[in-house]
Short mmCIF file of C-alpha atoms in Angstrom, two decimals:
data_model
loop_
_atom_site.label_atom_id
_atom_site.label_comp_id
_atom_site.label_asym_id
_atom_site.label_seq_id
_atom_site.Cartn_x
_atom_site.Cartn_y
_atom_site.Cartn_z
CA ASP A 20 -11.53 7.23 6.86
CA ALA A 21 -10.95 6.09 10.42
CA LYS A 22 -7.43 6.75 11.67
CA THR A 23 -4.86 4.35 13.04
CA THR A 24 -2.08 5.14 15.52
CA GLN A 25 1.16 3.17 15.61
CA PRO A 26 4.50 3.68 17.36
CA ASN A 27 7.09 5.24 15.08
CA SER A 28 9.67 2.54 15.68
CA MET A 29 10.32 -0.70 17.51
CA GLU A 30 13.30 -2.96 18.01
CA SER A 31 13.50 -6.68 18.33
CA ASN A 32 16.11 -9.41 18.54
CA GLU A 33 16.34 -12.13 15.94
CA GLU A 34 14.31 -15.26 16.69
CA GLU A 35 12.24 -13.51 19.35
CA PRO A 36 8.52 -12.76 19.02
CA VAL A 37 7.47 -9.24 18.05
CA HIS A 38 4.18 -7.59 18.95
CA LEU A 39 3.34 -4.55 16.83
CA PRO A 40 0.42 -2.56 18.27
CA CYS A 41 -2.15 -0.46 16.44
CA ASN A 42 -4.88 1.72 17.90
CA HIS A 43 -8.01 2.47 15.89
CA SER A 44 -10.53 3.83 18.36
CA THR A 45 -12.86 5.27 15.68
CA ILE A 46 -13.17 2.02 13.72
CA SER A 47 -16.62 1.33 12.30
CA GLY A 48 -18.40 -1.99 12.35
CA THR A 49 -17.58 -2.83 8.74
CA ASP A 50 -13.95 -1.72 8.63
CA TYR A 51 -11.48 -4.48 7.95
CA ILE A 52 -8.08 -4.30 9.66
CA HIS A 53 -5.23 -4.86 7.20
CA TRP A 54 -1.50 -5.05 7.75
CA TYR A 55 1.05 -4.43 5.03
CA ARG A 56 4.80 -4.12 5.31
CA GLN A 57 7.38 -2.42 3.14
CA LEU A 58 10.86 -3.85 2.99
CA PRO A 59 13.68 -1.44 2.04
CA SER A 60 13.59 -0.42 -1.63
CA GLN A 61 10.44 -2.45 -2.34
CA GLY A 62 6.73 -1.85 -2.71
CA PRO A 63 4.47 -2.74 0.21
CA GLU A 64 3.39 -6.35 0.61
CA TYR A 65 0.30 -7.79 2.22
CA VAL A 66 0.77 -9.45 5.59
CA ILE A 67 -2.65 -10.28 7.02
CA HIS A 68 -6.15 -8.92 7.57
CA GLY A 69 -9.17 -9.55 9.76
CA LEU A 70 -12.56 -8.24 10.80
CA THR A 71 -13.40 -9.48 14.30
CA SER A 72 -11.70 -12.80 15.01
CA ASN A 73 -8.01 -13.44 15.47
CA VAL A 74 -6.32 -14.62 12.28
CA ASN A 75 -3.24 -16.68 11.53
CA ASN A 76 -1.32 -17.22 8.32
CA ARG A 77 2.16 -18.36 7.38
CA MET A 78 3.62 -14.90 7.91
CA ALA A 79 2.02 -13.68 11.11
CA SER A 80 -0.92 -13.63 13.50
CA LEU A 81 -3.40 -10.82 14.01
CA ALA A 82 -4.96 -10.38 17.43
CA ILE A 83 -8.01 -8.10 17.46
CA ALA A 84 -9.35 -6.65 20.71
CA GLU A 85 -12.91 -7.55 21.62
CA ASP A 86 -14.07 -3.94 21.17
CA ARG A 87 -12.02 -3.73 17.93
CA LYS A 88 -10.44 -0.46 19.03
CA SER A 89 -6.97 -1.95 18.82
CA SER A 90 -5.11 -4.81 17.21
CA THR A 91 -1.68 -6.41 17.40
CA LEU A 92 0.38 -7.94 14.63
CA ILE A 93 2.46 -10.81 15.98
CA LEU A 94 5.59 -12.09 14.28
CA HIS A 95 6.33 -15.33 16.10
CA ARG A 96 10.08 -15.46 15.41
CA ALA A 97 11.58 -12.33 13.94
CA THR A 98 14.25 -12.73 11.29
CA LEU A 99 16.53 -10.09 9.80
CA ARG A 100 14.33 -10.15 6.71
CA ASP A 101 11.39 -8.91 8.82
CA ALA A 102 13.06 -5.51 9.22
CA ALA A 103 10.57 -3.22 7.47
CA VAL A 104 7.96 -0.52 7.94
CA TYR A 105 4.69 -2.11 9.08
CA TYR A 106 1.43 -0.35 8.24
CA CYS A 107 -1.87 -0.94 10.02
CA ILE A 108 -4.71 0.08 7.69
CA LEU A 109 -8.47 0.23 8.06
CA ARG A 110 -10.23 -0.60 4.86
CA LEU A 111 -13.79 0.55 4.35
CA TYR A 112 -16.31 -2.04 3.29
CA THR A 113 -18.12 0.47 1.09
CA GLY A 114 -17.01 3.57 -0.74
CA ARG A 115 -13.40 4.08 -1.58
CA ARG A 116 -11.58 0.81 -1.70
CA ALA A 117 -8.05 2.11 -1.61
CA LEU A 118 -5.53 1.55 1.14
CA THR A 119 -5.03 4.57 3.40
CA PHE A 120 -1.48 4.34 4.73
CA GLY A 121 -0.29 6.17 7.82
CA SER A 122 3.37 6.53 8.68
CA GLY A 123 3.67 2.99 10.06
CA THR A 124 6.09 1.41 12.53
CA ARG A 125 9.70 0.92 11.52
CA LEU A 126 10.82 -2.44 12.91
CA GLN A 127 14.52 -3.02 13.42
CA VAL A 128 15.70 -6.57 14.05
CA GLN A 129 19.05 -7.07 15.76
CA PRO A 130 21.10 -10.23 15.13
CA GLU B 11 3.00 -16.26 -12.46
CA THR B 12 4.43 -12.81 -13.23
CA GLY B 13 4.04 -10.18 -10.53
CA VAL B 14 3.30 -6.50 -10.94
CA THR B 15 5.88 -4.73 -13.07
CA GLN B 16 6.46 -1.02 -13.52
CA SER B 17 8.45 1.01 -16.00
CA PRO B 18 10.65 2.88 -16.03
CA THR B 19 12.53 2.19 -12.79
CA HIS B 20 13.87 5.72 -12.51
CA LEU B 21 13.06 8.93 -14.32
CA ILE B 22 14.35 12.48 -14.20
CA LYS B 23 12.23 15.32 -15.54
CA THR B 24 12.23 19.10 -15.29
CA ARG B 25 9.52 21.30 -13.88
CA GLY B 26 6.65 21.86 -16.33
CA GLN B 27 7.23 18.68 -18.30
CA GLN B 28 4.82 15.78 -18.64
CA VAL B 29 5.49 12.15 -17.66
CA THR B 30 3.86 8.77 -18.29
CA LEU B 31 4.44 5.84 -15.97
CA ARG B 32 3.41 2.32 -16.84
CA CYS B 33 2.19 -0.67 -14.88
CA SER B 34 1.48 -4.27 -15.85
CA SER B 35 -0.84 -5.92 -13.41
CA GLN B 36 -0.54 -9.46 -12.14
CA SER B 37 -2.11 -12.05 -14.41
CA GLY B 38 -5.89 -12.21 -13.94
CA HIS B 39 -6.12 -9.00 -11.91
CA ASN B 40 -8.70 -6.46 -13.14
CA THR B 41 -8.07 -3.64 -10.66
CA VAL B 42 -5.12 -1.28 -10.58
CA SER B 43 -4.41 1.37 -7.95
CA TRP B 44 -1.75 4.06 -8.06
CA TYR B 45 -0.01 5.55 -5.03
CA GLN B 46 2.53 8.33 -4.50
CA GLN B 47 5.12 7.86 -1.77
CA ALA B 48 7.22 10.84 -0.74
CA LEU B 49 10.49 10.17 1.05
CA GLY B 50 9.94 9.01 4.63
CA GLN B 51 6.16 8.86 4.33
CA GLY B 52 3.53 6.20 3.69
CA PRO B 53 2.03 5.82 0.22
CA GLN B 54 -0.84 8.16 -0.64
CA PHE B 55 -3.69 6.95 -2.84
CA ILE B 56 -3.98 8.69 -6.22
CA PHE B 57 -6.70 6.72 -8.01
CA GLN B 58 -7.96 3.27 -8.81
CA TYR B 59 -9.16 1.68 -12.05
CA TYR B 60 -11.54 -1.26 -12.18
CA ARG B 61 -12.26 -2.83 -15.56
CA GLU B 62 -11.06 0.29 -17.42
CA GLU B 63 -13.16 2.76 -15.41
CA GLU B 64 -11.91 5.09 -12.67
CA ASN B 65 -13.24 3.67 -9.43
CA GLY B 66 -12.13 6.19 -6.84
CA ARG B 67 -9.72 9.06 -6.52
CA GLY B 68 -7.63 10.51 -3.73
CA ASN B 69 -6.82 14.14 -3.04
CA PHE B 70 -4.74 14.78 -6.16
CA PRO B 71 -5.26 17.54 -8.77
CA PRO B 72 -6.60 16.82 -12.28
CA ARG B 73 -3.12 17.04 -13.77
CA PHE B 74 -2.75 13.50 -12.40
CA SER B 75 -4.68 11.29 -14.81
CA GLY B 76 -4.73 7.65 -15.74
CA LEU B 77 -5.86 4.95 -18.08
CA GLN B 78 -6.50 1.26 -17.84
CA PHE B 79 -6.32 -0.85 -20.98
CA PRO B 80 -8.35 -3.94 -21.98
CA ASN B 81 -5.50 -6.17 -20.82
CA TYR B 82 -5.76 -4.35 -17.43
CA SER B 83 -2.35 -2.73 -17.67
CA SER B 84 -2.38 0.92 -16.69
CA GLU B 85 -0.73 4.30 -17.16
CA LEU B 86 -0.32 7.23 -14.83
CA ASN B 87 0.13 10.60 -16.53
CA VAL B 88 1.27 13.71 -14.74
CA ASN B 89 1.17 17.07 -16.55
CA ALA B 90 2.92 20.30 -15.63
CA LEU B 91 5.33 18.62 -13.26
CA GLU B 92 6.14 20.39 -10.01
CA LEU B 93 9.13 19.87 -7.72
CA ASP B 94 6.83 18.30 -5.10
CA ASP B 95 5.90 15.56 -7.56
CA SER B 96 9.29 14.00 -6.88
CA ALA B 97 8.41 10.68 -5.25
CA LEU B 98 8.17 6.93 -5.64
CA TYR B 99 5.08 6.02 -7.67
CA LEU B 100 3.64 2.64 -6.81
CA CYS B 101 1.17 0.57 -8.75
CA ALA B 102 -0.85 -2.18 -7.12
CA SER B 103 -3.13 -4.75 -8.70
CA SER B 104 -5.88 -6.87 -7.23
CA LEU B 105 -8.46 -9.32 -8.46
CA GLU B 106 -11.46 -7.22 -7.53
CA ALA B 107 -12.04 -3.78 -6.08
CA GLY B 108 -13.45 -4.93 -2.76
CA PRO B 109 -12.05 -4.30 0.72
CA ASN B 110 -11.14 -7.89 1.35
CA ASN B 111 -8.81 -8.25 -1.57
CA GLU B 112 -5.09 -8.20 -1.21
CA GLN B 113 -3.27 -5.62 -3.30
CA PHE B 114 -0.03 -6.70 -4.95
CA PHE B 115 2.46 -3.88 -5.35
CA GLY B 116 5.11 -3.35 -7.97
CA PRO B 117 8.60 -2.09 -7.12
CA GLY B 118 7.71 1.47 -8.08
CA THR B 119 9.04 4.18 -10.38
CA ARG B 120 11.30 6.78 -8.75
CA LEU B 121 10.50 10.18 -10.31
CA THR B 122 12.80 13.13 -9.73
CA VAL B 123 11.66 16.57 -10.85
CA LEU B 124 14.38 19.20 -11.17
#
């Protein structure tokens, strides 16, 4: 599986935008980019995913670089509830269909 | 709509014992995946079941085994427990086994092996 690299931790202030980066330089043409987050004492939850184009949903936006070697998860207005570990995951189109989690980015949100 | 549920919430076992963890998938979901999450680390994939058949396995020994039932609920069995098996065990369900399908996670079972 192709690897992803994320910063260990980031801090943000409440109601400010947050940009969470992810590098995936060995991504293949059919790898989807998924983001999950894990709130304290909970299982992970899906945030967003994309293949080539930028994506928006009610939770976040996903900006994918033109060469697909990096992506950025954007939380438009961070709230205290967004404090979590955010995982950037490449999901193979064929073969194993599991999620391969790295160590993620721990996001702290200050009031 | 009921989400993914897991039982028990917490469990304490001793080394060498066997344990069975249970997972009820979200209504309509035919795929269940199991993950092990050690303290401070990301979840690691154990195996996946799709329509009652194992559909992929991570780097875990054969003493980790599973089942999926006709109602798509699932069990994870671990034999000959070791201290390193202490972890949070997460179950996730999805509608299909493809790469584009969101996985819905349960709250996990915290297993402690003494």
